[in-house]
Short mmCIF file of C-alpha atoms in Angstrom, two decimals:
data_model
loop_
_atom_site.label_atom_id
_atom_site.label_comp_id
_atom_site.label_asym_id
_atom_site.label_seq_id
_atom_site.Cartn_x
_atom_site.Cartn_y
_atom_site.Cartn_z
CA GLU A 96 31.68 -125.97 97.37
CA VAL A 97 31.22 -122.41 98.63
CA LEU A 98 28.16 -122.33 100.42
CA ASN A 99 27.90 -126.73 101.25
CA ALA A 100 31.64 -125.86 102.87
CA GLU A 101 30.43 -126.34 106.65
CA HIS A 102 34.53 -125.43 108.12
CA GLY A 103 37.96 -124.87 107.25
CA ARG A 104 39.28 -121.65 105.47
CA LEU A 105 37.40 -121.65 103.25
CA ALA A 106 34.36 -121.81 105.76
CA ASP A 107 36.22 -119.14 107.17
CA LEU A 108 37.04 -115.95 104.45
CA ARG A 109 32.61 -116.94 102.85
CA GLU A 110 31.79 -116.18 106.23
CA ILE A 111 33.99 -113.14 106.64
CA PHE A 112 33.20 -111.51 102.67
CA TYR A 113 29.52 -112.17 103.46
CA GLY A 114 29.79 -109.77 106.80
CA ALA A 115 29.15 -113.65 109.01
CA LYS A 116 32.95 -112.86 110.78
CA GLU A 117 35.68 -110.42 111.78
CA PRO A 118 38.62 -110.22 109.42
CA SER A 119 41.41 -110.49 111.05
CA PHE A 120 44.83 -107.92 111.32
CA LYS A 121 48.32 -108.11 113.08
CA ASN A 122 49.86 -105.33 114.47
CA GLY A 123 53.27 -103.24 114.78
CA PHE A 124 54.60 -104.20 110.88
CA GLU A 125 54.66 -100.94 108.62
CA PHE A 126 55.76 -100.77 105.99
CA GLN A 127 57.51 -98.02 103.78
CA SER A 128 59.35 -97.85 101.20
CA VAL A 129 60.75 -94.62 99.27
CA ASN A 130 58.88 -95.80 95.99
CA LEU A 131 55.67 -95.36 97.18
CA ASN A 132 53.52 -92.31 98.59
CA GLU A 133 51.28 -91.92 102.08
CA SER A 134 48.36 -94.08 101.03
CA GLN A 135 50.07 -96.42 99.27
CA ASN A 136 52.81 -97.65 101.15
CA LYS A 137 49.69 -97.90 104.29
CA ALA A 138 47.99 -99.74 101.41
CA LEU A 139 51.53 -102.16 102.07
CA THR A 140 50.62 -102.41 105.47
CA ASN A 141 47.44 -103.12 105.56
CA ILE A 142 48.63 -106.69 103.06
CA PHE A 143 50.86 -107.81 105.53
CA ASN A 144 48.58 -107.30 108.72
CA ALA A 145 45.83 -108.60 107.29
CA GLN A 146 45.60 -112.98 108.46
CA ASP A 147 42.27 -113.46 105.56
CA VAL A 148 41.44 -109.97 103.39
CA ALA A 149 42.91 -107.55 102.03
CA ILE A 150 42.00 -105.06 99.73
CA ILE A 151 43.02 -102.07 97.63
CA HIS A 152 41.10 -99.65 96.09
CA GLY A 153 42.43 -97.98 93.31
CA PRO A 154 40.48 -94.70 91.46
CA PRO A 155 41.90 -94.12 88.18
CA GLY A 156 45.07 -92.61 87.51
CA THR A 157 46.27 -93.86 91.18
CA GLY A 158 48.43 -96.34 91.00
CA LYS A 159 46.94 -99.21 91.51
CA THR A 160 49.20 -102.31 89.50
CA THR A 161 52.39 -100.23 90.78
CA THR A 162 51.46 -101.24 94.90
CA LEU A 163 49.78 -104.64 93.78
CA VAL A 164 53.33 -105.59 92.38
CA ASN A 165 55.14 -104.04 94.86
CA ALA A 166 52.51 -105.95 97.31
CA ILE A 167 53.80 -108.92 94.90
CA LYS A 168 57.19 -108.43 95.33
CA GLU A 169 56.93 -107.82 99.63
CA VAL A 170 55.15 -110.60 100.22
CA VAL A 171 56.87 -113.17 97.60
CA LYS A 172 59.86 -112.52 100.52
CA ASN A 173 58.56 -114.13 103.20
CA GLU A 174 56.18 -117.00 101.45
CA ARG A 175 58.45 -118.15 98.15
CA GLN A 176 54.97 -118.46 95.99
CA VAL A 177 51.98 -116.92 95.19
CA MET A 178 49.57 -116.71 92.92
CA VAL A 179 48.27 -113.87 91.02
CA CYS A 180 45.12 -114.21 89.20
CA ALA A 181 42.46 -110.86 87.16
CA GLN A 182 39.58 -111.45 84.81
CA SER A 183 41.14 -111.73 81.57
CA ASN A 184 43.92 -112.87 80.21
CA ALA A 185 45.09 -109.10 79.03
CA ALA A 186 45.17 -107.91 83.20
CA VAL A 187 47.21 -111.28 83.48
CA ASP A 188 48.77 -110.38 81.59
CA LEU A 189 50.15 -106.70 82.51
CA LEU A 190 51.37 -108.19 85.17
CA VAL A 191 53.23 -111.20 84.92
CA GLU A 192 55.15 -108.25 82.79
CA LYS A 193 55.86 -106.25 85.05
CA LEU A 194 56.69 -109.30 88.06
CA ASP A 195 59.12 -110.54 85.08
CA ASN A 196 60.69 -106.81 84.92
CA LEU A 197 60.98 -107.20 88.40
CA GLY A 198 63.39 -110.24 88.36
CA LEU A 199 60.47 -112.68 90.00
CA ASP A 200 60.33 -116.25 88.53
CA VAL A 201 56.79 -115.77 86.78
CA LEU A 202 55.63 -118.53 85.48
CA ARG A 203 52.00 -117.69 83.53
CA LEU A 204 49.89 -120.84 83.18
CA GLY A 205 47.15 -120.63 80.39
CA HIS A 206 47.20 -121.24 76.48
CA PRO A 207 49.85 -119.64 74.78
CA ALA A 208 48.03 -118.23 72.31
CA ARG A 209 45.86 -115.95 74.00
CA LEU A 210 48.62 -114.50 75.89
CA THR A 211 51.24 -111.10 74.70
CA PRO A 212 54.59 -111.87 72.99
CA GLU A 213 55.86 -109.67 76.13
CA VAL A 214 55.03 -112.26 78.57
CA ILE A 215 55.39 -115.42 76.23
CA GLU A 216 59.14 -115.86 77.69
CA ASN A 217 56.83 -116.57 81.04
CA SER A 218 54.76 -119.32 79.54
CA LEU A 219 55.27 -123.18 81.14
CA ASP A 220 55.43 -124.73 76.78
CA VAL A 221 58.57 -121.83 76.46
CA LYS A 222 59.97 -122.65 80.16
CA ILE A 223 59.74 -126.43 79.66
CA SER A 224 62.37 -125.23 76.47
CA SER A 225 64.53 -123.74 78.59
CA HIS A 226 64.89 -125.93 81.10
CA SER A 227 68.63 -128.27 81.05
CA TYR A 228 66.63 -131.31 80.78
CA PHE A 229 65.15 -130.59 77.38
CA LYS A 230 67.64 -131.74 75.13
CA GLU A 231 67.42 -134.68 76.23
CA LEU A 232 63.78 -134.60 76.52
CA ARG A 233 63.75 -133.30 72.78
CA GLU A 234 66.16 -136.64 71.96
CA ILE A 235 63.62 -139.49 73.60
CA ARG A 236 61.04 -138.15 72.19
CA LYS A 237 63.04 -138.35 68.24
CA ARG A 238 64.45 -141.42 69.02
CA SER A 239 60.21 -142.69 70.08
CA GLU A 240 59.11 -141.34 66.92
CA GLU A 241 61.81 -143.05 64.90
CA TYR A 242 60.78 -146.42 66.58
CA ARG A 243 56.73 -146.06 66.06
CA ARG A 244 57.81 -144.97 62.19
CA MET A 245 60.13 -148.13 61.23
CA ALA A 246 57.59 -150.40 63.13
CA GLY A 247 54.63 -148.92 60.44
CA LYS A 248 57.20 -149.67 58.02
CA TYR A 249 55.93 -153.76 57.97
CA LYS A 250 52.60 -153.90 55.72
CA ARG A 251 50.30 -157.05 55.99
CA ASN A 252 52.45 -159.55 54.48
CA PHE A 253 54.95 -160.50 56.71
CA GLY A 254 55.84 -163.27 58.79
CA HIS A 255 56.55 -164.67 62.12
CA HIS A 256 59.94 -162.64 62.15
CA GLU A 257 58.86 -159.60 61.20
CA ARG A 258 55.47 -159.69 63.34
CA MET A 259 58.51 -159.60 66.25
CA GLN A 260 60.67 -157.08 65.18
CA ARG A 261 57.17 -154.50 64.26
CA ASP A 262 56.31 -155.65 68.28
CA LEU A 263 59.77 -154.99 69.61
CA LEU A 264 60.10 -151.48 67.86
CA ARG A 265 56.68 -150.39 68.57
CA LYS A 266 57.68 -151.68 72.60
CA GLU A 267 60.76 -149.50 72.24
CA ALA A 268 58.93 -146.43 71.34
CA ARG A 269 56.76 -146.52 73.79
CA LEU A 270 58.70 -147.49 76.90
CA LEU A 271 60.59 -144.33 74.81
CA LYS A 272 57.10 -142.10 75.08
CA GLU A 273 56.74 -143.40 78.37
CA ASP A 274 59.96 -141.75 79.64
CA ALA A 275 60.03 -138.36 77.55
CA ASP A 276 56.68 -137.80 79.50
CA ARG A 277 57.89 -138.95 83.16
CA ILE A 278 60.74 -136.03 82.27
CA GLU A 279 58.14 -134.04 81.05
CA GLN A 280 57.31 -134.10 84.06
CA HIS A 281 59.93 -133.76 86.41
CA ILE A 282 60.27 -130.41 84.30
CA THR A 283 56.67 -128.92 84.74
CA GLU A 284 57.09 -129.50 88.42
CA ASP A 285 60.34 -128.78 88.58
CA LEU A 286 59.17 -125.22 87.29
CA LEU A 287 55.99 -124.83 88.89
CA ASP A 288 57.63 -125.16 91.69
CA ARG A 289 60.63 -123.37 91.43
CA ALA A 290 58.30 -119.87 90.25
CA GLN A 291 58.12 -117.42 92.97
CA VAL A 292 54.88 -115.94 91.11
CA ILE A 293 52.04 -118.31 89.07
CA ALA A 294 49.94 -116.50 87.29
CA CYS A 295 46.29 -117.27 85.29
CA THR A 296 43.04 -115.80 84.44
CA LEU A 297 40.30 -116.97 87.87
CA VAL A 298 38.89 -119.93 85.92
CA GLY A 299 42.26 -120.25 84.58
CA SER A 300 42.92 -121.63 88.31
CA THR A 301 41.39 -124.69 88.19
CA HIS A 302 44.47 -125.91 85.41
CA SER A 303 45.47 -129.23 86.49
CA LEU A 304 48.58 -128.46 87.07
CA VAL A 305 47.67 -126.60 89.91
CA ASN A 306 45.08 -128.88 90.83
CA ASP A 307 46.07 -129.95 94.11
CA ARG A 308 48.65 -127.16 95.27
CA VAL A 309 47.07 -123.71 98.07
CA PHE A 310 48.95 -120.55 98.66
CA LYS A 311 48.98 -119.11 101.80
CA THR A 312 48.51 -115.37 99.67
CA ILE A 313 46.34 -115.04 96.37
CA PHE A 314 45.98 -111.58 94.69
CA ILE A 315 43.25 -110.76 92.42
CA ASP A 316 43.58 -107.73 90.18
CA GLU A 317 40.81 -105.89 88.35
CA ALA A 318 38.29 -107.71 90.69
CA SER A 319 36.01 -105.45 90.52
CA GLN A 320 35.71 -106.79 87.12
CA ALA A 321 35.30 -110.24 88.25
CA LEU A 322 31.99 -111.82 88.86
CA GLU A 323 31.89 -113.28 91.84
CA ALA A 324 31.57 -116.83 91.12
CA ALA A 325 34.92 -116.27 89.50
CA ALA A 326 36.57 -114.74 91.70
CA TRP A 327 35.77 -117.70 94.50
CA ILE A 328 37.34 -120.34 91.47
CA ALA A 329 40.67 -118.96 92.94
CA ILE A 330 40.11 -118.13 96.65
CA ARG A 331 39.94 -121.95 97.10
CA LYS A 332 43.25 -122.92 96.50
CA ALA A 333 43.41 -119.94 99.10
CA TYR A 334 44.56 -119.54 102.43
CA ARG A 335 43.94 -114.95 102.78
CA VAL A 336 42.63 -112.96 99.72
CA VAL A 337 43.68 -109.60 98.11
CA MET A 338 42.17 -108.22 95.81
CA ALA A 339 43.07 -104.76 93.44
CA GLY A 340 40.32 -103.18 91.74
CA ASP A 341 37.57 -100.55 91.50
CA HIS A 342 33.85 -100.53 92.38
CA LEU A 343 34.21 -97.11 91.16
CA GLN A 344 34.74 -97.69 87.60
CA LEU A 345 33.73 -100.76 85.18
CA PRO A 346 31.53 -103.38 86.55
CA PRO A 347 31.74 -106.39 85.34
CA THR A 348 30.52 -107.77 81.60
CA VAL A 349 27.17 -109.42 82.19
CA LYS A 350 25.12 -109.78 78.24
CA SER A 351 21.97 -111.19 80.20
CA LEU A 352 19.90 -107.69 82.02
CA LYS A 353 17.53 -109.87 84.35
CA ALA A 354 20.70 -111.59 85.83
CA ALA A 355 22.08 -108.60 86.40
CA LYS A 356 19.43 -107.00 88.21
CA GLU A 357 19.16 -109.98 89.71
CA GLY A 358 22.57 -110.18 90.96
CA LEU A 359 24.87 -111.30 89.56
CA GLU A 360 26.66 -108.50 88.52
CA ASN A 361 27.49 -108.03 92.15
CA THR A 362 30.90 -108.30 92.75
CA LEU A 363 32.64 -110.36 95.42
CA PHE A 364 34.48 -107.05 95.42
CA GLU A 365 32.22 -105.17 96.33
CA LYS A 366 31.51 -107.01 98.90
CA ALA A 367 34.49 -106.76 100.36
CA MET A 368 34.22 -102.93 100.64
CA LYS A 369 31.90 -102.80 103.21
CA ILE A 370 34.64 -104.41 105.66
CA PRO A 371 36.29 -101.26 107.02
CA PRO A 372 39.37 -102.17 107.94
CA ALA A 373 40.61 -104.70 105.14
CA SER A 374 40.93 -101.58 102.27
CA VAL A 375 42.05 -98.80 101.92
CA MET A 376 41.97 -95.96 99.59
CA LEU A 377 45.03 -95.00 97.30
CA GLU A 378 44.72 -91.23 97.79
CA THR A 379 47.37 -89.75 95.76
CA GLN A 380 46.83 -89.86 91.11
CA TYR A 381 49.23 -89.25 89.08
CA ARG A 382 47.27 -88.44 85.67
CA MET A 383 45.56 -85.75 85.64
CA HIS A 384 45.24 -81.66 85.81
CA PRO A 385 43.66 -80.55 89.28
CA GLU A 386 40.52 -80.04 87.71
CA ILE A 387 39.62 -82.67 85.50
CA MET A 388 40.34 -84.94 89.00
CA GLN A 389 38.38 -82.70 91.03
CA PHE A 390 35.01 -83.37 89.96
CA SER A 391 35.37 -87.50 90.21
CA SER A 392 36.57 -87.19 93.25
CA ASP A 393 34.02 -85.21 95.18
CA TYR A 394 31.39 -87.64 93.13
CA PHE A 395 32.31 -90.58 93.13
CA TYR A 396 35.28 -90.80 96.05
CA LYS A 397 33.72 -87.99 98.86
CA GLY A 398 36.10 -85.62 97.56
CA GLY A 399 38.83 -87.99 99.05
CA LEU A 400 41.73 -87.76 95.76
CA LYS A 401 44.30 -85.46 95.52
CA THR A 402 46.71 -84.11 92.78
CA ALA A 403 50.80 -85.66 92.55
CA ASP A 404 53.44 -82.67 92.96
CA SER A 405 54.24 -83.82 89.51
CA VAL A 406 50.84 -83.44 87.61
CA ILE A 407 51.62 -79.85 89.01
CA GLN A 408 54.93 -79.41 87.82
CA ARG A 409 54.01 -81.23 84.63
CA GLU A 410 50.65 -78.66 83.81
CA ARG A 411 51.90 -75.62 84.76
CA GLU A 412 52.79 -73.94 81.85
CA SER A 413 49.66 -75.15 80.51
CA THR A 414 47.38 -72.74 78.52
CA VAL A 415 44.36 -75.18 77.32
CA GLU A 416 40.70 -74.99 79.44
CA HIS A 417 41.22 -78.23 81.49
CA PHE A 418 37.72 -79.08 82.09
CA VAL A 419 34.76 -78.16 78.90
CA PHE A 420 31.74 -78.89 78.88
CA ILE A 421 29.63 -78.02 74.99
CA ASP A 422 26.35 -77.81 75.15
CA THR A 423 24.41 -78.42 71.96
CA ALA A 424 21.09 -77.78 73.34
CA GLY A 425 18.85 -75.69 71.24
CA THR A 426 20.26 -76.38 67.47
CA GLY A 427 17.85 -79.10 66.43
CA PHE A 428 20.87 -81.98 66.40
CA SER A 429 19.09 -85.28 66.81
CA GLU A 430 19.79 -88.80 67.21
CA LYS A 431 19.19 -91.51 64.74
CA VAL A 432 18.81 -95.00 65.17
CA LYS A 433 21.34 -97.09 63.07
CA LYS A 434 18.31 -100.52 61.72
CA GLN A 435 21.05 -103.04 61.87
CA THR A 436 22.42 -102.66 64.77
CA LEU A 437 20.10 -100.07 66.69
CA SER A 438 22.33 -98.74 67.71
CA THR A 439 22.15 -94.95 68.59
CA TYR A 440 24.68 -92.01 66.64
CA ASN A 441 24.11 -87.99 66.16
CA GLU A 442 26.19 -86.74 63.19
CA GLU A 443 25.45 -83.00 63.15
CA GLU A 444 27.17 -83.92 67.26
CA ALA A 445 30.13 -85.80 65.81
CA ALA A 446 30.65 -82.83 63.43
CA LEU A 447 30.94 -80.54 66.43
CA LEU A 448 33.36 -82.77 67.74
CA VAL A 449 35.08 -82.65 64.85
CA LYS A 450 35.47 -79.83 63.94
CA HIS A 451 36.38 -78.44 67.42
CA LEU A 452 39.41 -80.51 67.26
CA ALA A 453 40.43 -79.51 63.75
CA ASP A 454 40.18 -75.28 65.18
CA ASN A 455 41.89 -76.73 68.53
CA VAL A 456 44.49 -80.10 67.07
CA LEU A 457 47.89 -80.23 69.13
CA PRO A 458 50.78 -82.31 66.76
CA ASP A 459 52.66 -83.73 70.05
CA LYS A 460 49.68 -84.75 72.46
CA SER A 461 47.65 -88.03 72.33
CA ILE A 462 44.13 -87.85 71.91
CA GLY A 463 40.83 -90.01 72.79
CA ILE A 464 37.58 -89.66 71.14
CA ILE A 465 34.96 -91.87 73.19
CA ALA A 466 31.52 -92.39 72.55
CA PRO A 467 29.16 -94.15 74.43
CA TYR A 468 27.28 -96.41 71.21
CA LYS A 469 29.14 -98.01 68.50
CA ALA A 470 27.13 -96.61 65.65
CA GLN A 471 28.82 -92.89 67.55
CA THR A 472 32.69 -94.70 66.83
CA GLU A 473 32.74 -95.15 63.48
CA VAL A 474 30.88 -92.19 62.62
CA LEU A 475 33.17 -90.15 64.28
CA ARG A 476 36.38 -92.77 62.49
CA ASP A 477 34.39 -92.04 59.35
CA LEU A 478 34.84 -87.86 59.62
CA LEU A 479 37.86 -88.35 60.82
CA LYS A 480 39.57 -90.98 58.12
CA ASP A 481 38.13 -87.73 55.52
CA ASN A 482 39.79 -84.75 56.86
CA PRO A 483 43.23 -83.24 55.71
CA ALA A 484 43.25 -81.53 58.84
CA PHE A 485 44.42 -84.12 60.40
CA ASP A 486 46.88 -85.92 58.68
CA GLU A 487 50.11 -85.28 60.73
CA VAL A 488 48.34 -86.35 63.55
CA ARG A 489 46.49 -89.02 62.13
CA ASP A 490 48.66 -91.88 64.78
CA ASN A 491 48.51 -89.54 67.50
CA ILE A 492 43.99 -90.24 67.83
CA SER A 493 42.19 -93.01 69.04
CA VAL A 494 38.47 -93.84 68.56
CA ASN A 495 36.41 -96.12 70.54
CA SER A 496 34.02 -97.64 73.04
CA VAL A 497 34.85 -96.46 77.38
CA ASP A 498 35.60 -100.34 77.62
CA ALA A 499 38.30 -99.33 74.95
CA PHE A 500 39.53 -97.31 77.06
CA GLN A 501 39.06 -98.86 80.46
CA GLY A 502 43.49 -98.29 82.30
CA GLN A 503 44.49 -96.41 79.70
CA GLU A 504 45.54 -92.76 79.58
CA ARG A 505 45.72 -89.93 77.11
CA ASP A 506 46.81 -86.43 77.04
CA ILE A 507 43.50 -85.54 75.51
CA ILE A 508 40.26 -86.77 75.91
CA TYR A 509 37.54 -85.81 73.92
CA ILE A 510 33.47 -87.67 74.97
CA SER A 511 30.32 -87.73 72.77
CA LEU A 512 27.24 -88.04 75.06
CA THR A 513 25.31 -88.28 71.73
CA ARG A 514 22.23 -88.67 73.35
CA SER A 515 19.26 -85.75 71.82
CA ASN A 516 16.29 -86.89 71.77
CA ASP A 517 12.49 -84.69 73.37
CA LYS A 518 11.41 -87.14 75.50
CA ASN A 519 14.81 -87.24 77.64
CA GLU A 520 15.80 -90.44 77.95
CA ILE A 521 19.35 -91.48 77.93
CA GLY A 522 19.83 -95.24 77.27
CA PHE A 523 23.04 -96.05 79.09
CA LEU A 524 24.39 -93.22 79.57
CA LYS A 525 23.06 -94.22 83.13
CA GLU A 526 25.65 -96.31 84.02
CA TYR A 527 27.90 -93.48 85.65
CA ARG A 528 30.21 -95.65 86.88
CA ARG A 529 31.21 -95.86 82.99
CA MET A 530 31.60 -92.02 83.10
CA ASN A 531 34.37 -92.31 85.60
CA VAL A 532 36.17 -94.32 83.40
CA ALA A 533 35.49 -91.59 80.50
CA MET A 534 35.94 -88.78 81.90
CA THR A 535 38.97 -89.78 84.46
CA ARG A 536 41.28 -90.91 81.28
CA ALA A 537 42.78 -86.72 79.92
CA LYS A 538 45.86 -85.36 81.77
CA THR A 539 45.62 -82.01 80.13
CA GLN A 540 41.81 -81.33 79.36
CA LEU A 541 39.34 -83.26 78.59
CA VAL A 542 36.41 -81.36 76.22
CA ILE A 543 32.95 -83.69 76.73
CA ILE A 544 29.81 -82.45 73.70
CA GLY A 545 25.97 -82.98 74.42
CA ASP A 546 22.38 -81.88 75.23
CA SER A 547 22.27 -80.38 78.56
CA GLY A 548 18.41 -80.45 77.23
CA THR A 549 17.77 -83.95 77.15
CA LEU A 550 21.18 -85.34 79.82
CA GLY A 551 20.06 -81.49 82.84
CA LYS A 552 16.00 -84.22 83.89
CA ASP A 553 19.40 -86.65 85.65
CA ASN A 554 21.15 -85.16 88.44
CA PHE A 555 24.62 -87.31 87.15
CA TYR A 556 25.15 -85.33 84.13
CA ASN A 557 23.31 -82.10 85.68
CA ALA A 558 26.27 -82.02 88.43
CA VAL A 559 28.08 -82.01 84.84
CA LEU A 560 26.64 -78.85 84.06
CA ASP A 561 27.56 -76.78 87.03
CA TYR A 562 30.23 -77.64 87.56
CA ALA A 563 31.91 -77.03 84.25
CA GLN A 564 29.29 -74.06 84.60
CA LYS A 565 31.42 -73.20 88.72
CA THR A 566 35.44 -73.86 86.89
CA GLY A 567 34.04 -71.49 83.52
CA GLY A 568 34.17 -74.41 81.20
CA TYR A 569 31.14 -73.64 80.25
CA LYS A 570 29.74 -73.26 76.21
CA SER A 571 26.91 -73.27 74.08
CA ALA A 572 28.27 -74.88 70.91
CA PHE A 573 26.79 -71.76 69.04
CA GLU A 574 30.70 -70.30 69.41
CA PHE A 575 32.26 -73.26 67.43
CA LEU A 576 28.97 -73.41 64.70
CA TYR A 577 29.68 -70.59 62.04
#
């Protein structure tokens, strides 16, 4: 449908996304909110002036969701109703919760079983049950069911009069059911018409209730994690598109390596980032100590990030080293592969991490431990579980993969790079965008543990090692072993 569109809005948007046509922008409007910083206000100005496509490029901790939610709130004032989508249910629910807190009327489409408890009140089923006509609907359904049950009581051995009675009861039950269906349809249409925001996943935008609806603006969050085909499903219903995401963090999940290499992992968001006027990067981050931020800013964002004053104030009393690399080269630590899952783990590296954490544990801090391999997360969990040093702080510690930490933050982050071998094989540690996510979860301290002998031949990890040397955070594992 997208490729075959010869004219109309879908054809225009396709040409713009693929670089065959310039996007157009109005002039003159400048958005200013005291609740947003300079680049966030610039992003909102861009959204208001964009006629076709606008992009919020949100590096880690820069308030992408806050900016997007404010944009939706402002656009709804002019357009009355917008559609808001994301690739995952979790991302949609987060937006629904924040928009609902701002007092917007949000209707969440999707199966109630897949929704978080916080947004169940916004689901269609719950909204129907709260509607002023619901009491009448329930009474009619109840009467229909009673007539149907009465008709079912007639057995086979009955005469003409009983048959007529049964047919009348069945007819009445059917007419009542049709009445109830009409009322439910009226309630549903009323809820759809009144909603300022209709929220669903990208695939969920094919829902029968919105099949014939077209929206002036569709917002797509986490667009950098959405497969291009999924993005187009929603865009078919749009006159213009606003996307938010960061193509330098987690890419979409593509199970087939062949399909990924042939282009399936290339997102529409990345294509849109090549349209310079459409994109505004949020520059002020509210999460990381400047030393933690700086590596990511320089390596991924051309040095474009800066730290909010509130973070500088928060970290003023902090005495810990903020960016630490503990090098296990020469220790003889070696990786192993779990036979059942073929996942890599490194017991000695995990033990060193747990020892370092036990020696430096702070009771009032949240701690995240990230490992790129599932087998390594399992080893780490086992070591933590059996160690009495963590009895008081166990609830503050979480161990997980990079993907599970996307969108989250902790006071202190440990990363176990796991790989340690003679062949310099680093597997999917080469997915640098994943490392960008891992390294930008920490607020106050980032501790990376890895083997420079294995990792140092790779340009990215060499840059990490150089940065640790420069900031004084480079350590040898031998300092902590005895």
